[in-house]
Tab-separated table of C-alpha atoms in Angstrom:
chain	number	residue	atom	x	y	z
A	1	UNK	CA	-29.273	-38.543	-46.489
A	2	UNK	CA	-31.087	-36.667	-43.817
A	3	UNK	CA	-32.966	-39.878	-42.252
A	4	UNK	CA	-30.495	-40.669	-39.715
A	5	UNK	CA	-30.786	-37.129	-38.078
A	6	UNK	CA	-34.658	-37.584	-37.858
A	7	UNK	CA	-34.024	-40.662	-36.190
A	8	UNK	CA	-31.784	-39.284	-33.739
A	9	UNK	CA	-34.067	-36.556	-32.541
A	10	UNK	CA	-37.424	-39.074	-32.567
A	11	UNK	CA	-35.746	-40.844	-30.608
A	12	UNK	CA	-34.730	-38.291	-28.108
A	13	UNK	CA	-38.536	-37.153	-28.277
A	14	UNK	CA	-39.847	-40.509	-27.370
A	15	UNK	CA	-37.141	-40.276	-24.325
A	16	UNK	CA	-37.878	-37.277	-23.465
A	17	UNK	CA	-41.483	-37.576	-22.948
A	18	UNK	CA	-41.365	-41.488	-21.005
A	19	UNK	CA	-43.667	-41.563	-18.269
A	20	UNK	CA	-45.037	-37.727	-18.649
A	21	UNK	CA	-48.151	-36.524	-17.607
A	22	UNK	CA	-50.350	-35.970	-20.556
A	23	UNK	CA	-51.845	-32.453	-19.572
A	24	UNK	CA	-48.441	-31.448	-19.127
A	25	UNK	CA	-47.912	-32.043	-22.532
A	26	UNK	CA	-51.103	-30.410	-23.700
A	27	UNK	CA	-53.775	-28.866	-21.553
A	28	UNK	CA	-56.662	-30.836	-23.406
A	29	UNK	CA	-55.152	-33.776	-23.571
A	30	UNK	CA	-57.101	-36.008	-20.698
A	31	UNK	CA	-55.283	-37.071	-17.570
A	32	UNK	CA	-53.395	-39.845	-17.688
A	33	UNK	CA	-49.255	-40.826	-17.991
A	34	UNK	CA	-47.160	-41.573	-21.323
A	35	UNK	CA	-47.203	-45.423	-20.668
A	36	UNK	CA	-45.620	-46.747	-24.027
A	37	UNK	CA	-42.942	-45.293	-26.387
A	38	UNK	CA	-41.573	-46.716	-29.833
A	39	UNK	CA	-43.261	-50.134	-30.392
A	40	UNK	CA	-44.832	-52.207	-33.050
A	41	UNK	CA	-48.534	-52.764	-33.301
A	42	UNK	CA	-50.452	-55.577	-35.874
A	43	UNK	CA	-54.236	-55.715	-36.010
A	44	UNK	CA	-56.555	-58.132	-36.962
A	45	UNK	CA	-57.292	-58.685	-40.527
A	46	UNK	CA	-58.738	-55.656	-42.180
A	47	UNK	CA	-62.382	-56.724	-43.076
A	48	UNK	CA	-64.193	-55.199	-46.472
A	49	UNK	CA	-67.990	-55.527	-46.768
A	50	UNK	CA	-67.849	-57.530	-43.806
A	51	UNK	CA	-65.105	-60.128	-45.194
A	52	UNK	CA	-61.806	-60.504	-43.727
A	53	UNK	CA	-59.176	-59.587	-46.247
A	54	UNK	CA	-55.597	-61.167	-45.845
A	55	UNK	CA	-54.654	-57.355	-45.125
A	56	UNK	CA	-53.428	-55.689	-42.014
A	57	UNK	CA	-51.578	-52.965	-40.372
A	58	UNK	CA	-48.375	-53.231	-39.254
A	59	UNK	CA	-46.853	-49.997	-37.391
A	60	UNK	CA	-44.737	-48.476	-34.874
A	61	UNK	CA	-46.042	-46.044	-32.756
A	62	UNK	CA	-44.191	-43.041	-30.469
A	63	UNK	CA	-46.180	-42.283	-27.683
A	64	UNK	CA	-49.233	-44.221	-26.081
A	65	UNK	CA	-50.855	-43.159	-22.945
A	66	UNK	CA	-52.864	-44.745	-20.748
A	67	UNK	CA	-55.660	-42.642	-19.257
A	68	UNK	CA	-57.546	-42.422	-16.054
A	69	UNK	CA	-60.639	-42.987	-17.372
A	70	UNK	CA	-59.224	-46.083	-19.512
A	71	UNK	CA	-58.798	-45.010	-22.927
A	72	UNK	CA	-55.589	-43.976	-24.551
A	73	UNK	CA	-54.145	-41.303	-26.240
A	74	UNK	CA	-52.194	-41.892	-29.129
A	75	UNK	CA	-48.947	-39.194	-30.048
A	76	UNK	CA	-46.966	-38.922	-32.997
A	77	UNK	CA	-43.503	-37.326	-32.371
A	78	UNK	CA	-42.279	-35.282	-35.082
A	79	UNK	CA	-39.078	-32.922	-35.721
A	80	UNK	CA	-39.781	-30.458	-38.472
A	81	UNK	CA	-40.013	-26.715	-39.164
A	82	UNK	CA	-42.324	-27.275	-41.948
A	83	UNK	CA	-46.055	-25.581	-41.980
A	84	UNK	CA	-47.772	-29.213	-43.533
A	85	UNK	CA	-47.544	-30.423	-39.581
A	86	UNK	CA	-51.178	-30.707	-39.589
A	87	UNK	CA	-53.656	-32.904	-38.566
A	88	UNK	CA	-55.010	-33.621	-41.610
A	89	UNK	CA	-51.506	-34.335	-43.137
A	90	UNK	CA	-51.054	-37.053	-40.750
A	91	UNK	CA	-54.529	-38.268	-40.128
A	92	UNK	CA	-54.511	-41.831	-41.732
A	93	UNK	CA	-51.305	-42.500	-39.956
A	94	UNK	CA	-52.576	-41.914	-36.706
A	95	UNK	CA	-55.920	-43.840	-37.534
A	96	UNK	CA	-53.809	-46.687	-39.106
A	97	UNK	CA	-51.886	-47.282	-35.458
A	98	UNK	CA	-55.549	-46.489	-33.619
A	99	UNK	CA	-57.242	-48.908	-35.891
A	100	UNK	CA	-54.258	-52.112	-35.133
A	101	UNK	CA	-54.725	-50.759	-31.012
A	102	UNK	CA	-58.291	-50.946	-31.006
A	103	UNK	CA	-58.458	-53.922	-33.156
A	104	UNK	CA	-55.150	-55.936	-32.302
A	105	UNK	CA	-54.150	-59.320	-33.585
A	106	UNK	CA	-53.548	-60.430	-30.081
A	107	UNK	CA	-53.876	-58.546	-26.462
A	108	UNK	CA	-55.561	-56.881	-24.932
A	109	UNK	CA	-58.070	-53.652	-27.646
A	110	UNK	CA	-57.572	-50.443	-26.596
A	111	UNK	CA	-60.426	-47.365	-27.055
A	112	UNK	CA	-58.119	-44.033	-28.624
A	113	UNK	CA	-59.915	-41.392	-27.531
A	114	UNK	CA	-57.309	-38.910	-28.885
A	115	UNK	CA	-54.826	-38.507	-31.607
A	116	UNK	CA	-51.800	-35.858	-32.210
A	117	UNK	CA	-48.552	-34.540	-33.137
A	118	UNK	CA	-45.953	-33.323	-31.153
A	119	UNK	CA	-44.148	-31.196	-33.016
A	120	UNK	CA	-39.741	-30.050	-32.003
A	121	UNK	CA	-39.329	-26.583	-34.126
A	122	UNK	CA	-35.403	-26.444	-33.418
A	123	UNK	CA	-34.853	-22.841	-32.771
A	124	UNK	CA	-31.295	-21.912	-31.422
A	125	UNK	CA	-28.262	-23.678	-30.225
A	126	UNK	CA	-27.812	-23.866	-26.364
A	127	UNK	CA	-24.422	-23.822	-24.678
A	128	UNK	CA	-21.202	-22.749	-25.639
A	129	UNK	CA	-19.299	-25.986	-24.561
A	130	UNK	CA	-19.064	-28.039	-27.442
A	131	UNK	CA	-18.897	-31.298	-25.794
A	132	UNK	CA	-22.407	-30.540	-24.234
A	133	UNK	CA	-24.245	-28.376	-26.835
A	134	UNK	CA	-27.546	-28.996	-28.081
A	135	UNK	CA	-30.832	-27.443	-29.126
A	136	UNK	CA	-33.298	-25.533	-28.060
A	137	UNK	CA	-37.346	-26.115	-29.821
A	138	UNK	CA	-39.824	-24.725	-29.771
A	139	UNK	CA	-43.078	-27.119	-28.880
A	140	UNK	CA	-46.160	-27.347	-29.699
A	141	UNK	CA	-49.469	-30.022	-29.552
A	142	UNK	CA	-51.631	-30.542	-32.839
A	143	UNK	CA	-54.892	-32.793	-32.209
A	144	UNK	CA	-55.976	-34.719	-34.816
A	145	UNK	CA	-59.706	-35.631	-34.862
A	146	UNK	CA	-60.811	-38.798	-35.418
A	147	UNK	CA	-62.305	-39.819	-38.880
A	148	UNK	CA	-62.318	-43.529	-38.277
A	149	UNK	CA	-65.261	-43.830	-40.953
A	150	UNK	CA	-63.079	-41.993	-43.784
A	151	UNK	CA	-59.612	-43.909	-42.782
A	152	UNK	CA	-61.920	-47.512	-43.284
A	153	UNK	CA	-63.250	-46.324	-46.872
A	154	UNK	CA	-60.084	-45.382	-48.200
A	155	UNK	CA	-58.166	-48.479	-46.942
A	156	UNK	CA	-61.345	-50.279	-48.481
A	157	UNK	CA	-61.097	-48.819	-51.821
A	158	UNK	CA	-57.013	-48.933	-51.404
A	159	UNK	CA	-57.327	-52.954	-50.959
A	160	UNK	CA	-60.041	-53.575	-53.397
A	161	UNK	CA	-57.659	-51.943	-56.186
A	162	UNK	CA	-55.113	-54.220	-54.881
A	163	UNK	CA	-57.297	-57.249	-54.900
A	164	UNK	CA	-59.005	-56.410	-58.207
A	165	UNK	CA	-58.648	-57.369	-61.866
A	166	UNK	CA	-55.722	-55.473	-64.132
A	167	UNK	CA	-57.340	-53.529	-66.276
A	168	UNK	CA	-56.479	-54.408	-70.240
A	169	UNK	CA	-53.740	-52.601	-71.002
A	170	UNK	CA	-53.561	-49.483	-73.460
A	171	UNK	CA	-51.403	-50.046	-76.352
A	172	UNK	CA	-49.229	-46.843	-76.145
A	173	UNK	CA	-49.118	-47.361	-72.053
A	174	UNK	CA	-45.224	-48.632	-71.254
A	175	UNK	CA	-46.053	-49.020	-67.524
A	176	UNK	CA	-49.465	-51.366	-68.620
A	177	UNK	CA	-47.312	-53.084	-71.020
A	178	UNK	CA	-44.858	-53.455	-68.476
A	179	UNK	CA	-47.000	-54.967	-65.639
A	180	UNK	CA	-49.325	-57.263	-68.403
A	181	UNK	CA	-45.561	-58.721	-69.251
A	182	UNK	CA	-44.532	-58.932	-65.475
A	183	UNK	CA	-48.330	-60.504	-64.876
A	184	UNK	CA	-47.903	-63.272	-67.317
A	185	UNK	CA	-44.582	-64.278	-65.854
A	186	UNK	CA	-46.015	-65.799	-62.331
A	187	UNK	CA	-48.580	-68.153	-64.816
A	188	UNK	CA	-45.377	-69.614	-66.257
């Protein structure tokens, strides 16, 4: 399994980049310093047509900034060498952590005024001790636009499916079968 790898380097991302100056990372990004690294947001209860549901998010973040103007930026770290790095790839996870800063169960809301990836492309191998090899990347900065409008209907629809009726189930469906049989066991 490949996970603990990932890990590894995310974590030496999130290191890396403590306390850095956000045009440094990116020239668009606004000014402001990398403030908060690797912890757990929870937001308020998700509300559909104006109801609180019993349904929030629950995330950890990589980077948070805190910007001169006092907004925040909001940075995913990612190791990959894949192509599907793209915004809209990882748009409702980045609008998931925005929504649970800018609508937090306690604290202090934040405004995100900007959302991205910061993408490691290892490239090379560096050194040619091997007690102090490592990696070379390559780096690069992928904003992600808001769509706060888009993330807020899908998580509707996603919790009124989970809130709704079971449909009847079809007669040749083993997975309807399945869940009507599964269903009936928490009346018992």
């Amino acid at each position: 399994m490949v996970m603990p790898l990932v890990g590894t380097f995310s974590s030496l991302q999130e290191e890396y980049f403590q306390n850095a100056d956000m045009p440094s990372i990116d020239p668009s990004l606004r000014p402001g310093k990398v403030t908060k690294w690797g912890e757990f947001v929870k937001s308020k209860p998700i509300q559909v047509n104006g109801q609180d549901t019993r349904w929030r998010i629950l995330g950890k973040y990589d980077l948070v900034s805190t910007n001169e103007d006092g907004t925040a930026g909001l940075i995913d770290c990612k190791v990959s060498d894949s192509d599907r790095d793209s915004g809209a790839f990882y748009s409702p996870q980045l609008e998931a952590y925005a929504f649970a800063l800018e609508n937090p169960a306690a604290g202090k809301s934040v405004e995100v005024a900007s959302m991205g990836l910061l993408v490691w492309k290892p490239t090379h191998t560096v050194g040619d001790n091997p007690a102090s090899a490592g990696f070379g990347v390559y780096q690069k900065y992928v904003p992600v636009e808001r769509d706060h409008d888009n993330f807020m209907s899908v998580i509707a629809d996603f919790i009124t499916v989970l809130e709704g009726d079971i449909p009847e189930a079809g007669s040749t469906c083993q997975t309807c079968t399945f869940l009507t049989t599964r269903n009936a066991l928490d009346l018992l």
